Amino acid sequence: MNLTIIGSGYVGLTTGTCFAEMGHHVICVDNNREKIRTLQSGSIPIYEPKLEDLIRKNVAVGRLEFSPDIASSIPQSDVIFIAVPTPPNTDGSVDLTYIEKVAREIAEVLKPEMGYKVIVDKSTVPVKTGEKVRQTIKRYAGPDVQFDIVSNPEFLREGCTVDDLLHPDRIVIGANSERAMNVIKRVYQPIHAPILETDVNSAELIKYAANSFLALKISYINAVAKVCEKTGADVELVAEGIGMDKRISRHFLNAGLGYGGSCFPKDVKAFINISRTLGIPFTLLEEVERINDSQHTHFLDQIRDRLWVLKDKKIAVWGLAFKQNTDDIRESISLKLCEKLRKEGAIVTATDPKAIGTARSRLEELGVTPVEDMYECARDAEVLIIATEWSDYANADLQKLAEIMRNRIIFDGRNILSPANIRAVGFEYHSVGRPFIEEA
Ligand code: UDX
């Protein structure tokens, strides 16, 4: 099939590439000409495992193209996917101006003689946005164009996007016509995954409900972690014990500094706002957000307790990305910690296997020194903070670390080091919801 993807950001680029890998002909469009030039020249603007190879392969066989122009791509496409950003407004509501603009642009291109088109919303949007997009296109394109609107939310996780797209747990298709439903089912035919067919409103709601539920699981285990800290229990064992119940599952029960990234913080906020607007405030989610915000401040309080005064103390931070296997620093808890440490006058060095480049200007603003090598970053540090769950950090050479740090103190905000290894080398070790280990 011939597909156009409007918006070549994270979701658009990765989804378009995977559609090409499934055998479709895909044109990824973006109004940022610089980005399109970069993609056309064979470079990709983000770090995502497996993506670069897949782009190269599909461009080489002619299944994947990049273009700044929807006027030429839409006429030759059966399906047009909208994958533009839906950022939060300051009041927590969702900024839908990009979606509305794209709807008008599509309408200007659509002509009755082009035949039937399916327009699919992949961006995360409040329930009933599909209806607004339909009305807008109808208004600007005239009554004779033939099209349907579909909601097909995306559940990919950064860092494992390609696998998530090619082997999803489920595909949700929200359509209000059988014709549109059948077209989108054909798009996904090469994928072996259960398809849930819904109406448009339900599909839009599934995305917010799913992300908010995952965020809720994280805040739940983080709240349990605080109880563990007070009682000497171990949150890892508690998570194991509750996660063995299939109704609960162990996934997304890793206690730590809390969730960051481009989705959870934004989507929880938006769901709170949507429910408030509907007159049914979702106060449970307000608490999820409050717990998440308190995770890193509580962690910082513990570091301050230990060092007494942070001013002029050298503190090393391992991890800048909001999670492992990405260079994305959006809503990174690590950067929030860096900012607060700097405000108190600490001397901060920071490292990351992939995100130093994306974080560089923010680090400069904060006065944090970026260091490529993780051990050099920790040299002479009074405390080492682990803020991102990279496997390099889980497998760190603790003996080497002990030799170069000023104090043998680690604050592990992602619970990735093994207490047995810590004890063997004799570090003082603080983590989240696990028993404190004293320096040997
Ligand atoms: C998330 C959803 O998982 C995905 O389905 C949706 O499409 C987009 O949002 P993503 O933001 O890429 O994906 O990352 P994810 O792996 O979900 O992690 C989000 C944050 O939660 C990270 O900061 C991570 O460190 C944190 N996290 C995750 C925890 O603190 N504990 C956990 O158990 C899991």
Coordinates of C-alpha atoms and ligand atoms in Angstrom, one line a residue:
M1 CA 0.0 0.0 0.0
N2 CA 1.0 3.6 -0.4
L3 CA 1.3 5.5 2.9
T4 CA 2.1 9.1 3.8
I5 CA 3.3 9.9 7.3
I6 CA 3.0 13.6 8.3
G7 CA 5.5 14.5 11.0
S8 CA 8.9 12.8 11.0
G9 CA 9.6 13.1 14.7
Y10 CA 10.1 10.1 16.9
V11 CA 6.7 8.4 16.3
G12 CA 6.4 9.4 12.6
L13 CA 9.9 8.4 11.6
T14 CA 10.0 5.1 13.4
T15 CA 6.4 4.1 12.4
G16 CA 7.0 5.1 8.8
T17 CA 10.3 3.1 8.7
C18 CA 8.6 0.0 10.2
F19 CA 5.7 0.3 7.7
A20 CA 8.3 0.3 4.9
E21 CA 9.9 -2.8 6.5
M22 CA 6.5 -4.5 6.3
G23 CA 6.5 -4.0 2.6
H24 CA 4.5 -0.8 2.1
H25 CA 5.7 2.2 0.1
V26 CA 6.1 5.1 2.6
I27 CA 6.7 8.8 2.3
C28 CA 7.7 10.5 5.5
V29 CA 6.9 14.2 5.4
D30 CA 8.0 17.0 7.6
N31 CA 7.7 20.8 7.3
N32 CA 11.2 21.1 8.8
R33 CA 13.2 21.1 5.5
E34 CA 16.5 20.8 7.4
K35 CA 15.3 17.6 9.0
I36 CA 14.2 16.2 5.6
R37 CA 17.6 17.1 4.1
T38 CA 19.3 15.3 6.9
L39 CA 17.2 12.2 6.4
Q40 CA 17.6 12.3 2.6
S41 CA 21.4 12.5 3.1
G42 CA 21.3 9.3 5.1
S43 CA 21.7 10.6 8.6
I44 CA 19.1 10.2 11.3
P45 CA 18.4 12.9 13.8
I46 CA 17.8 10.6 16.8
Y47 CA 19.5 7.7 18.5
E48 CA 17.3 4.6 18.4
P49 CA 18.7 1.0 18.3
K50 CA 18.2 -0.8 14.9
L51 CA 16.5 2.3 13.3
E52 CA 19.4 3.5 11.2
D53 CA 20.0 0.2 9.5
L54 CA 16.3 -0.2 8.8
I55 CA 16.1 3.3 7.3
R56 CA 19.1 2.6 5.0
K57 CA 17.8 -0.8 3.9
N58 CA 14.3 0.5 3.0
V59 CA 15.6 3.7 1.3
A60 CA 17.9 1.5 -0.8
V61 CA 15.1 -0.7 -2.0
G62 CA 12.9 2.3 -2.8
R63 CA 10.2 1.7 -0.1
L64 CA 11.0 4.7 2.0
E65 CA 11.3 8.3 1.0
F66 CA 11.4 11.7 2.7
S67 CA 9.7 14.8 1.5
P68 CA 9.0 18.3 2.7
D69 CA 5.8 18.4 0.7
I70 CA 2.4 16.8 1.4
A71 CA 0.9 18.2 -1.9
S72 CA 2.8 15.6 -3.9
S73 CA 2.7 12.7 -1.4
I74 CA -1.0 12.7 -0.5
P75 CA -2.4 12.2 -4.0
Q76 CA -0.4 8.9 -4.4
S77 CA -1.3 7.6 -0.9
D78 CA -4.1 5.3 0.2
V79 CA -3.6 6.2 3.9
I80 CA -2.3 9.4 5.5
F81 CA -1.0 9.1 9.1
I82 CA -0.8 12.2 11.3
A83 CA 2.1 12.0 13.7
V84 CA 2.7 15.5 14.8
P85 CA 3.5 16.7 18.4
T86 CA 0.7 17.4 20.8
P87 CA 2.7 19.2 23.5
P88 CA 1.2 20.3 26.9
N89 CA 0.0 23.9 27.4
T90 CA 1.0 25.5 30.7
D91 CA -2.4 24.7 32.3
G92 CA -1.9 20.9 31.4
S93 CA -4.3 21.0 28.5
V94 CA -3.2 19.6 25.1
D95 CA -1.9 22.0 22.4
L96 CA -3.7 20.8 19.3
T97 CA -2.6 23.6 17.0
Y98 CA -0.3 21.3 15.0
I99 CA -3.1 18.7 14.5
E100 CA -5.5 21.4 13.4
K101 CA -3.0 22.9 11.0
V102 CA -2.2 19.6 9.4
A103 CA -6.0 18.9 9.0
R104 CA -6.3 22.1 7.1
E105 CA -3.2 21.3 5.0
I106 CA -4.6 17.9 4.1
A107 CA -7.9 19.5 3.2
E108 CA -6.3 21.9 0.8
V109 CA -4.7 19.0 -1.0
L110 CA -7.6 16.5 -1.1
K111 CA -9.7 16.6 -4.3
P112 CA -12.8 14.5 -5.1
E113 CA -11.0 12.9 -8.1
M114 CA -8.3 11.4 -5.8
G115 CA -10.8 8.9 -4.6
Y116 CA -11.3 7.5 -1.0
K117 CA -8.5 8.2 1.6
V118 CA -8.2 7.1 5.2
I119 CA -6.7 9.7 7.5
V120 CA -5.2 8.2 10.6
D121 CA -4.4 9.9 13.8
K122 CA -1.3 8.5 15.5
S123 CA -0.6 11.4 17.7
T124 CA -1.8 11.2 21.3
V125 CA -4.9 13.3 21.4
P126 CA -7.8 14.0 23.8
V127 CA -11.0 12.0 23.2
K128 CA -13.2 13.5 20.4
T129 CA -10.2 15.0 18.5
G130 CA -10.9 12.7 15.6
E131 CA -14.3 14.2 15.2
K132 CA -12.8 17.7 15.2
V133 CA -10.3 16.6 12.5
R134 CA -13.2 15.2 10.4
Q135 CA -15.2 18.4 10.7
T136 CA -12.1 20.6 9.8
I137 CA -11.3 18.5 6.7
K138 CA -14.9 18.6 5.6
R139 CA -15.1 22.3 6.1
Y140 CA -11.9 23.2 4.2
A141 CA -12.0 20.4 1.5
G142 CA -15.6 20.7 0.5
P143 CA -18.4 18.1 0.7
D144 CA -17.3 15.9 -2.2
V145 CA -14.0 14.6 -1.0
Q146 CA -14.2 11.0 0.2
F147 CA -12.4 10.1 3.4
D148 CA -12.7 8.6 6.9
I149 CA -10.9 9.3 10.1
V150 CA -9.3 6.6 12.1
S151 CA -7.6 6.6 15.5
N152 CA -4.6 4.2 15.7
P153 CA -2.7 5.0 18.9
E154 CA 1.0 4.1 19.2
F155 CA 2.4 2.3 22.2
L156 CA 6.1 2.2 21.3
R157 CA 8.8 2.7 23.9
E158 CA 11.9 4.7 23.1
G159 CA 15.0 2.5 23.1
C160 CA 13.0 -0.5 21.8
T161 CA 10.8 1.2 19.2
V162 CA 11.6 -1.1 16.3
D163 CA 10.8 -4.3 18.2
D164 CA 7.7 -2.7 19.7
L165 CA 6.4 -1.7 16.3
L166 CA 7.1 -5.0 14.5
H167 CA 6.0 -7.2 17.5
P168 CA 3.4 -5.2 19.4
D169 CA 1.2 -6.7 22.2
R170 CA -1.8 -5.4 20.3
I171 CA -2.9 -3.0 17.6
V172 CA -5.8 -0.7 18.4
I173 CA -7.8 0.6 15.5
G174 CA -10.6 3.0 16.2
A175 CA -12.8 3.6 13.1
N176 CA -16.4 4.6 12.6
S177 CA -16.8 2.8 9.2
E178 CA -16.1 -0.7 8.1
R179 CA -14.4 0.5 5.0
A180 CA -11.8 2.5 6.9
M181 CA -11.3 -0.4 9.4
N182 CA -10.6 -2.8 6.6
V183 CA -8.1 -0.5 5.0
I184 CA -6.1 -0.1 8.2
K185 CA -6.3 -3.9 8.9
R186 CA -4.6 -4.4 5.5
V187 CA -1.8 -2.0 6.6
Y188 CA -1.1 -4.2 9.6
Q189 CA -1.7 -7.5 7.8
P190 CA 2.1 -8.5 7.9
I191 CA 2.2 -8.1 11.7
H192 CA 1.2 -11.0 13.9
A193 CA -0.6 -9.3 16.8
P194 CA -4.1 -9.2 18.1
I195 CA -6.2 -6.3 16.7
L196 CA -8.7 -4.6 18.9
E197 CA -11.4 -2.9 16.8
T198 CA -13.1 0.0 18.4
D199 CA -14.9 3.3 17.7
V200 CA -12.7 6.4 17.3
N201 CA -13.4 7.9 20.8
S202 CA -12.5 4.6 22.6
A203 CA -9.2 4.3 20.7
E204 CA -8.3 7.8 21.6
L205 CA -9.1 7.1 25.3
I206 CA -7.1 3.8 25.3
K207 CA -3.9 5.7 24.8
Y208 CA -4.3 8.0 27.8
A209 CA -5.7 5.3 30.0
A210 CA -2.8 2.9 29.2
N211 CA 0.0 5.4 29.8
S212 CA -1.7 6.7 32.9
F213 CA -2.0 3.2 34.3
L214 CA 1.7 2.5 33.6
A215 CA 2.6 5.7 35.4
L216 CA 0.3 4.7 38.2
K217 CA 2.1 1.4 38.6
I218 CA 5.5 3.3 38.8
S219 CA 4.1 5.7 41.4
Y220 CA 2.5 2.9 43.4
I221 CA 5.8 1.0 43.7
N222 CA 7.6 4.2 44.6
A223 CA 5.1 4.9 47.4
V224 CA 5.7 1.3 48.6
A225 CA 9.4 2.0 48.4
K226 CA 9.1 4.8 50.9
V227 CA 7.3 2.4 53.3
C228 CA 10.2 -0.1 52.7
E229 CA 12.7 2.6 53.6
K230 CA 11.0 3.3 56.9
T231 CA 10.7 -0.4 57.8
G232 CA 13.8 -2.0 56.5
A233 CA 11.9 -4.0 53.9
D234 CA 13.3 -4.5 50.4
V235 CA 11.2 -3.1 47.6
E236 CA 12.7 -5.4 45.0
L237 CA 11.5 -8.4 47.0
V238 CA 8.1 -6.8 47.5
A239 CA 7.8 -6.0 43.7
E240 CA 8.8 -9.6 43.0
G241 CA 6.2 -11.0 45.4
I242 CA 3.4 -8.9 44.1
G243 CA 4.5 -9.2 40.5
M244 CA 4.3 -13.0 40.5
D245 CA 0.5 -12.6 40.6
K246 CA -0.4 -12.6 36.9
R247 CA -3.2 -10.1 37.6
I248 CA -0.5 -7.6 38.7
S249 CA 2.6 -8.6 36.7
R250 CA 6.2 -7.6 37.5
H251 CA 6.5 -5.1 34.6
F252 CA 6.7 -1.4 35.5
L253 CA 7.2 -2.1 39.2
N254 CA 10.8 -0.8 39.2
A255 CA 11.1 1.7 42.1
G256 CA 13.4 4.6 41.4
L257 CA 13.6 8.4 40.7
G258 CA 10.3 8.3 38.9
Y259 CA 9.1 8.5 35.3
G260 CA 10.3 11.1 32.8
G261 CA 10.2 11.3 29.0
S262 CA 8.0 12.8 26.4
C263 CA 4.9 10.7 27.2
F264 CA 4.1 9.8 30.8
P265 CA 4.5 13.3 32.4
K266 CA 2.6 14.9 29.5
D267 CA -0.1 12.3 29.2
V268 CA -0.9 12.0 32.9
K269 CA -1.2 15.8 33.0
A270 CA -3.5 15.8 30.0
F271 CA -5.7 13.0 31.4
I272 CA -6.1 15.0 34.6
N273 CA -7.0 18.0 32.6
I274 CA -9.4 16.2 30.3
S275 CA -11.2 14.7 33.3
R276 CA -11.4 18.0 35.1
T277 CA -12.9 19.6 32.0
L278 CA -15.5 16.8 31.8
G279 CA -16.4 17.7 35.4
I280 CA -15.1 14.3 36.8
P281 CA -11.7 15.2 38.3
F282 CA -9.4 12.1 38.3
T283 CA -7.8 12.8 41.7
L284 CA -6.1 9.4 41.7
L285 CA -3.9 10.6 38.9
E286 CA -3.1 13.9 40.7
E287 CA -1.6 11.7 43.4
V288 CA 0.4 9.7 40.9
E289 CA 1.9 13.0 39.7
R290 CA 2.6 14.2 43.2
I291 CA 4.4 11.0 44.1
N292 CA 6.4 11.2 40.9
D293 CA 7.5 14.8 41.6
S294 CA 8.5 13.9 45.2
Q295 CA 10.8 11.0 44.2
H296 CA 13.8 13.1 43.2
T297 CA 13.3 15.7 45.9
H298 CA 13.2 13.0 48.5
F299 CA 16.4 11.5 47.0
L300 CA 18.1 14.9 47.1
D301 CA 17.0 15.3 50.8
Q302 CA 18.8 12.0 51.5
I303 CA 22.0 13.2 49.7
R304 CA 21.9 16.5 51.7
D305 CA 21.4 14.6 54.9
R306 CA 24.5 12.6 54.2
L307 CA 26.8 15.4 53.0
W308 CA 25.2 18.1 55.3
V309 CA 26.1 21.0 53.0
L310 CA 26.2 20.5 49.2
K311 CA 28.0 23.8 48.3
D312 CA 31.4 23.2 46.8
K313 CA 31.0 19.4 47.0
K314 CA 31.9 17.5 43.9
I315 CA 29.0 15.3 42.8
A316 CA 29.1 13.0 39.8
V317 CA 25.9 12.1 37.9
W318 CA 25.8 8.9 35.8
G319 CA 23.0 9.2 33.2
L320 CA 21.3 12.1 31.5
A321 CA 18.8 10.4 29.2
F322 CA 15.3 10.0 30.7
K323 CA 15.8 6.2 30.4
Q324 CA 18.3 3.7 28.9
N325 CA 19.0 3.2 25.2
T326 CA 18.0 6.6 24.1
D327 CA 19.6 10.1 23.7
D328 CA 16.3 11.7 24.7
I329 CA 16.5 14.1 27.6
R330 CA 12.9 15.3 27.6
E331 CA 11.6 15.5 31.2
S332 CA 14.7 13.8 32.3
I333 CA 14.8 13.4 36.1
S334 CA 18.5 13.5 36.0
L335 CA 18.5 17.0 34.6
K336 CA 16.1 18.1 37.4
L337 CA 18.5 16.7 39.9
C338 CA 21.4 18.5 38.3
E339 CA 19.6 21.8 38.4
K340 CA 18.8 21.4 42.1
L341 CA 22.3 20.4 42.9
R342 CA 23.7 23.4 41.1
K343 CA 21.2 25.7 42.8
E344 CA 22.7 24.6 46.1
G345 CA 26.3 25.3 44.8
A346 CA 27.5 21.7 44.3
I347 CA 30.2 21.1 41.6
V348 CA 28.5 18.7 39.2
T349 CA 30.0 16.5 36.5
A350 CA 27.7 14.4 34.4
T351 CA 28.0 11.6 31.8
D352 CA 25.8 9.5 29.6
P353 CA 26.6 6.9 26.9
K354 CA 24.4 8.6 24.3
A355 CA 22.8 11.8 25.6
I356 CA 25.8 14.2 26.2
G357 CA 25.2 15.7 22.8
T358 CA 21.5 16.3 23.3
A359 CA 22.0 17.6 26.8
R360 CA 25.1 19.8 26.1
S361 CA 23.4 23.2 25.9
R362 CA 21.2 22.5 29.0
L363 CA 24.3 21.4 30.9
E364 CA 26.1 24.6 29.9
E365 CA 23.1 26.7 31.1
L366 CA 23.3 24.8 34.4
G367 CA 27.0 25.0 34.8
V368 CA 27.4 21.2 34.8
T369 CA 30.6 19.7 33.3
P370 CA 29.9 17.0 30.8
V371 CA 32.5 14.1 30.9
E372 CA 32.5 11.4 28.2
D373 CA 34.2 8.7 30.3
M374 CA 32.0 7.4 33.2
Y375 CA 35.0 6.8 35.5
E376 CA 36.6 10.2 34.8
C377 CA 33.2 11.7 35.6
A378 CA 33.4 10.1 39.0
R379 CA 37.0 11.0 39.7
D380 CA 37.4 12.8 43.1
A381 CA 33.6 12.9 43.6
E382 CA 32.2 12.9 47.1
V383 CA 29.1 11.1 45.9
L384 CA 28.1 9.3 42.8
I385 CA 24.5 9.5 41.7
I386 CA 23.1 6.9 39.2
A387 CA 20.1 8.6 37.5
T388 CA 19.5 6.4 34.4
E389 CA 19.3 2.7 34.2
W390 CA 22.0 2.1 31.5
S391 CA 23.5 -1.4 31.6
D392 CA 27.0 0.1 31.5
Y393 CA 26.3 1.4 34.9
A394 CA 24.8 -1.8 36.2
N395 CA 28.1 -3.5 35.1
A396 CA 30.4 -0.8 36.4
D397 CA 33.9 -1.8 37.7
L398 CA 33.3 -1.0 41.4
Q399 CA 36.9 -1.6 42.3
K400 CA 38.1 1.0 39.8
L401 CA 35.4 3.4 41.1
A402 CA 36.5 2.9 44.7
E403 CA 40.1 3.9 43.7
I404 CA 39.2 7.2 42.0
M405 CA 36.3 8.6 44.1
R406 CA 37.0 10.8 47.1
N407 CA 34.3 9.1 49.2
R408 CA 33.0 5.6 48.6
I409 CA 29.3 6.8 48.5
I410 CA 26.8 5.8 45.9
F411 CA 23.2 7.0 45.6
D412 CA 21.6 4.6 43.1
G413 CA 18.4 6.2 41.9
R414 CA 17.5 3.3 39.6
N415 CA 18.4 0.3 41.9
I416 CA 20.6 -1.2 39.2
L417 CA 23.7 -2.2 41.3
S418 CA 23.8 -5.5 43.1
P419 CA 24.0 -5.1 46.9
A420 CA 26.3 -8.2 47.0
N421 CA 28.8 -6.5 44.7
I422 CA 28.6 -3.3 46.7
R423 CA 29.3 -5.2 49.9
A424 CA 32.3 -7.0 48.3
V425 CA 34.0 -3.7 47.5
G426 CA 32.8 -1.9 50.6
F427 CA 30.9 1.1 49.3
E428 CA 28.3 3.0 51.3
Y429 CA 25.2 2.5 49.3
H430 CA 21.8 4.2 49.2
S431 CA 19.1 3.1 46.8
V432 CA 15.3 3.5 46.5
G433 CA 13.4 1.3 48.9
R434 CA 16.2 -1.1 49.6
P435 CA 18.1 -1.4 52.8
F436 CA 21.0 1.0 53.3
I437 CA 24.5 -0.5 53.1
E438 CA 27.2 1.0 55.3
E439 CA 30.8 1.4 54.0
A440 CA 32.9 -1.6 55.1
Ligands
UDX1 C1 6.1 5.1 27.3 C2 5.1 3.9 27.2 O1 5.8 2.7 27.8 C3 4.8 3.6 25.7 O2 3.9 2.6 25.6 C4 4.2 4.9 25.2 O3 3.9 4.8 23.8 C5 5.1 6.1 25.4 O4 5.4 6.2 26.7 P1 8.7 5.6 27.0 O5 8.4 7.0 27.5 O6 9.5 5.5 25.8 O7 7.3 4.8 26.7 O8 9.5 4.8 28.1 P2 9.1 3.8 29.3 O9 10.0 2.6 29.1 O10 7.7 3.5 29.4 O11 9.7 4.6 30.6 C6 9.1 5.8 31.0 C7 9.7 6.3 32.2 O12 9.3 5.5 33.3 C8 11.3 6.3 32.2 O13 11.7 7.5 32.9 C9 11.6 5.1 33.1 O14 12.9 5.2 33.7 C10 10.5 5.1 34.1 N1 10.2 3.7 34.6 C11 9.7 2.7 33.8 C12 10.3 3.5 36.0 O15 10.7 4.4 36.8 N2 10.0 2.3 36.5 C13 9.5 1.3 35.7 O16 9.2 0.2 36.2 C14 9.4 1.5 34.3

